PDB file of C-alpha atoms in Angstrom:
ATOM      1  CA  UNK N   1      12.752 -12.475  -5.111  1.00 52.00           C
ATOM      2  CA  UNK N   2      10.594 -10.247  -2.972  1.00 58.00           C
ATOM      3  CA  UNK N   3      12.823 -10.745   0.063  1.00 64.00           C
ATOM      4  CA  UNK N   4      16.019  -9.536  -1.605  1.00 69.00           C
ATOM      5  CA  UNK N   5      15.414  -5.821  -0.910  1.00 72.00           C
ATOM      6  CA  UNK N   6      14.698  -6.655   2.728  1.00 71.00           C
ATOM      7  CA  UNK N   7      17.949  -8.600   3.016  1.00 71.00           C
ATOM      8  CA  UNK N   8      19.748  -5.705   1.318  1.00 73.00           C
ATOM      9  CA  UNK N   9      18.267  -3.323   3.893  1.00 73.00           C
ATOM     10  CA  UNK N  10      19.568  -5.554   6.698  1.00 72.00           C
ATOM     11  CA  UNK N  11      23.013  -5.574   5.074  1.00 71.00           C
ATOM     12  CA  UNK N  12      23.044  -1.774   4.778  1.00 73.00           C
ATOM     13  CA  UNK N  13      22.074  -1.373   8.434  1.00 74.00           C
ATOM     14  CA  UNK N  14      24.694  -3.857   9.618  1.00 70.00           C
ATOM     15  CA  UNK N  15      27.382  -2.336   7.417  1.00 69.00           C
ATOM     16  CA  UNK N  16      28.203   0.373   9.882  1.00 64.00           C
ATOM     17  CA  UNK N  17      28.348  -1.918  12.908  1.00 71.00           C
ATOM     18  CA  UNK N  18      29.894  -5.291  12.055  1.00 72.00           C
ATOM     19  CA  UNK N  19      31.779  -6.197   8.894  1.00 74.00           C
ATOM     20  CA  UNK N  20      31.526  -9.955   9.576  1.00 78.00           C
ATOM     21  CA  UNK N  21      27.719  -9.765   9.495  1.00 72.00           C
ATOM     22  CA  UNK N  22      27.835  -7.971   6.166  1.00 71.00           C
ATOM     23  CA  UNK N  23      30.163 -10.565   4.644  1.00 76.00           C
ATOM     24  CA  UNK N  24      28.098 -13.508   5.850  1.00 77.00           C
ATOM     25  CA  UNK N  25      24.853 -11.879   4.702  1.00 73.00           C
ATOM     26  CA  UNK N  26      26.265 -11.175   1.231  1.00 74.00           C
ATOM     27  CA  UNK N  27      27.572 -14.722   0.961  1.00 78.00           C
ATOM     28  CA  UNK N  28      24.230 -16.137   2.090  1.00 77.00           C
ATOM     29  CA  UNK N  29      22.329 -13.917  -0.326  1.00 75.00           C
ATOM     30  CA  UNK N  30      24.569 -14.990  -3.190  1.00 77.00           C
ATOM     31  CA  UNK N  31      24.088 -18.664  -2.352  1.00 76.00           C
ATOM     32  CA  UNK N  32      20.335 -18.243  -2.059  1.00 74.00           C
ATOM     33  CA  UNK N  33      20.085 -16.535  -5.429  1.00 74.00           C
ATOM     34  CA  UNK N  34      22.546 -18.735  -7.327  1.00 77.00           C
ATOM     35  CA  UNK N  35      21.789 -22.159  -5.900  1.00 81.00           C
ATOM     36  CA  UNK N  36      18.148 -22.027  -4.890  1.00 79.00           C
ATOM     37  CA  UNK N  37      16.120 -19.253  -6.495  1.00 76.00           C
ATOM     38  CA  UNK N  38      17.471 -19.317 -10.043  1.00 81.00           C
ATOM     39  CA  UNK N  39      16.894 -23.071 -10.582  1.00 85.00           C
ATOM     40  CA  UNK N  40      13.419 -22.831  -9.054  1.00 84.00           C
ATOM     41  CA  UNK N  41      12.515 -19.898 -11.293  1.00 83.00           C
ATOM     42  CA  UNK N  42      13.878 -21.680 -14.375  1.00 87.00           C
ATOM     43  CA  UNK N  43      11.891 -24.836 -13.558  1.00 88.00           C
ATOM     44  CA  UNK N  44       8.728 -22.838 -12.928  1.00 82.00           C
ATOM     45  CA  UNK N  45       9.120 -20.986 -16.214  1.00 85.00           C
ATOM     46  CA  UNK N  46       9.769 -24.211 -18.132  1.00 87.00           C
ATOM     47  CA  UNK N  47       6.653 -25.847 -16.681  1.00 81.00           C
ATOM     48  CA  UNK N  48       4.544 -22.779 -17.320  1.00 79.00           C
ATOM     49  CA  UNK N  49       5.810 -22.552 -20.887  1.00 83.00           C
ATOM     50  CA  UNK N  50       5.055 -26.217 -21.542  1.00 81.00           C
ATOM     51  CA  UNK N  51       1.554 -26.036 -20.084  1.00 78.00           C
ATOM     52  CA  UNK N  52       0.671 -22.431 -20.819  1.00 78.00           C
ATOM     53  CA  UNK N  53      -2.922 -23.128 -21.902  1.00 77.00           C
ATOM     54  CA  UNK N  54      -3.802 -25.685 -19.213  1.00 78.00           C
ATOM     55  CA  UNK N  55      -6.827 -24.931 -17.027  1.00 78.00           C
ATOM     56  CA  UNK N  56      -5.637 -27.400 -14.377  1.00 81.00           C
ATOM     57  CA  UNK N  57      -2.312 -25.595 -14.053  1.00 75.00           C
ATOM     58  CA  UNK N  58      -4.108 -22.280 -13.604  1.00 75.00           C
ATOM     59  CA  UNK N  59      -5.971 -23.734 -10.629  1.00 82.00           C
ATOM     60  CA  UNK N  60      -2.716 -24.979  -9.089  1.00 80.00           C
ATOM     61  CA  UNK N  61      -1.037 -21.581  -9.449  1.00 78.00           C
ATOM     62  CA  UNK N  62      -3.707 -19.631  -7.554  1.00 81.00           C
ATOM     63  CA  UNK N  63      -2.588 -20.785  -4.049  1.00 86.00           C
ATOM     64  CA  UNK N  64       1.035 -19.985  -4.925  1.00 84.00           C
ATOM     65  CA  UNK N  65       0.105 -16.444  -5.850  1.00 83.00           C
ATOM     66  CA  UNK N  66      -1.429 -16.015  -2.387  1.00 87.00           C
ATOM     67  CA  UNK N  67       1.772 -17.279  -0.749  1.00 89.00           C
ATOM     68  CA  UNK N  68       3.881 -14.823  -2.763  1.00 85.00           C
ATOM     69  CA  UNK N  69       1.493 -12.007  -1.834  1.00 87.00           C
ATOM     70  CA  UNK N  70       1.794 -12.862   1.865  1.00 91.00           C
ATOM     71  CA  UNK N  71       5.606 -12.905   1.635  1.00 85.00           C
ATOM     72  CA  UNK N  72       5.607  -9.516  -0.072  1.00 84.00           C
ATOM     73  CA  UNK N  73       3.271  -8.061   2.569  1.00 88.00           C
ATOM     74  CA  UNK N  74       5.552  -9.367   5.338  1.00 88.00           C
ATOM     75  CA  UNK N  75       8.553  -7.712   3.666  1.00 81.00           C
ATOM     76  CA  UNK N  76       6.615  -4.459   3.281  1.00 82.00           C
ATOM     77  CA  UNK N  77       5.609  -4.471   6.958  1.00 88.00           C
ATOM     78  CA  UNK N  78       9.235  -5.073   7.906  1.00 85.00           C
ATOM     79  CA  UNK N  79      10.380  -2.148   5.760  1.00 78.00           C
ATOM     80  CA  UNK N  80       7.761   0.141   7.264  1.00 81.00           C
ATOM     81  CA  UNK N  81       8.654  -0.959  10.779  1.00 85.00           C
ATOM     82  CA  UNK N  82      12.326  -0.181  10.141  1.00 77.00           C
ATOM     83  CA  UNK N  83      11.500   3.233   8.683  1.00 76.00           C
ATOM     84  CA  UNK N  84       9.070   4.439  11.335  1.00 83.00           C
ATOM     85  CA  UNK N  85      10.020   2.691  14.590  1.00 78.00           C
TER      86      UNK N  85
END
């Protein structure tokens, strides 16, 4: 969910210029959260709960944590670019 604040920032910026962009962005954000992210998070949590003491699962999670870190860094760079440029 690290990208949600970035999408919200885009919506806030577009709000003053084009109402159609705001409506489509809000609809897209709602669909992303309701149809894609929530089921993925629920599945991940169910798997982690079922295998919470597995060493093999811990090794599989390490690359995912790097991907999430990279996504968060990209969002942070975007925010900083919007604020200072």
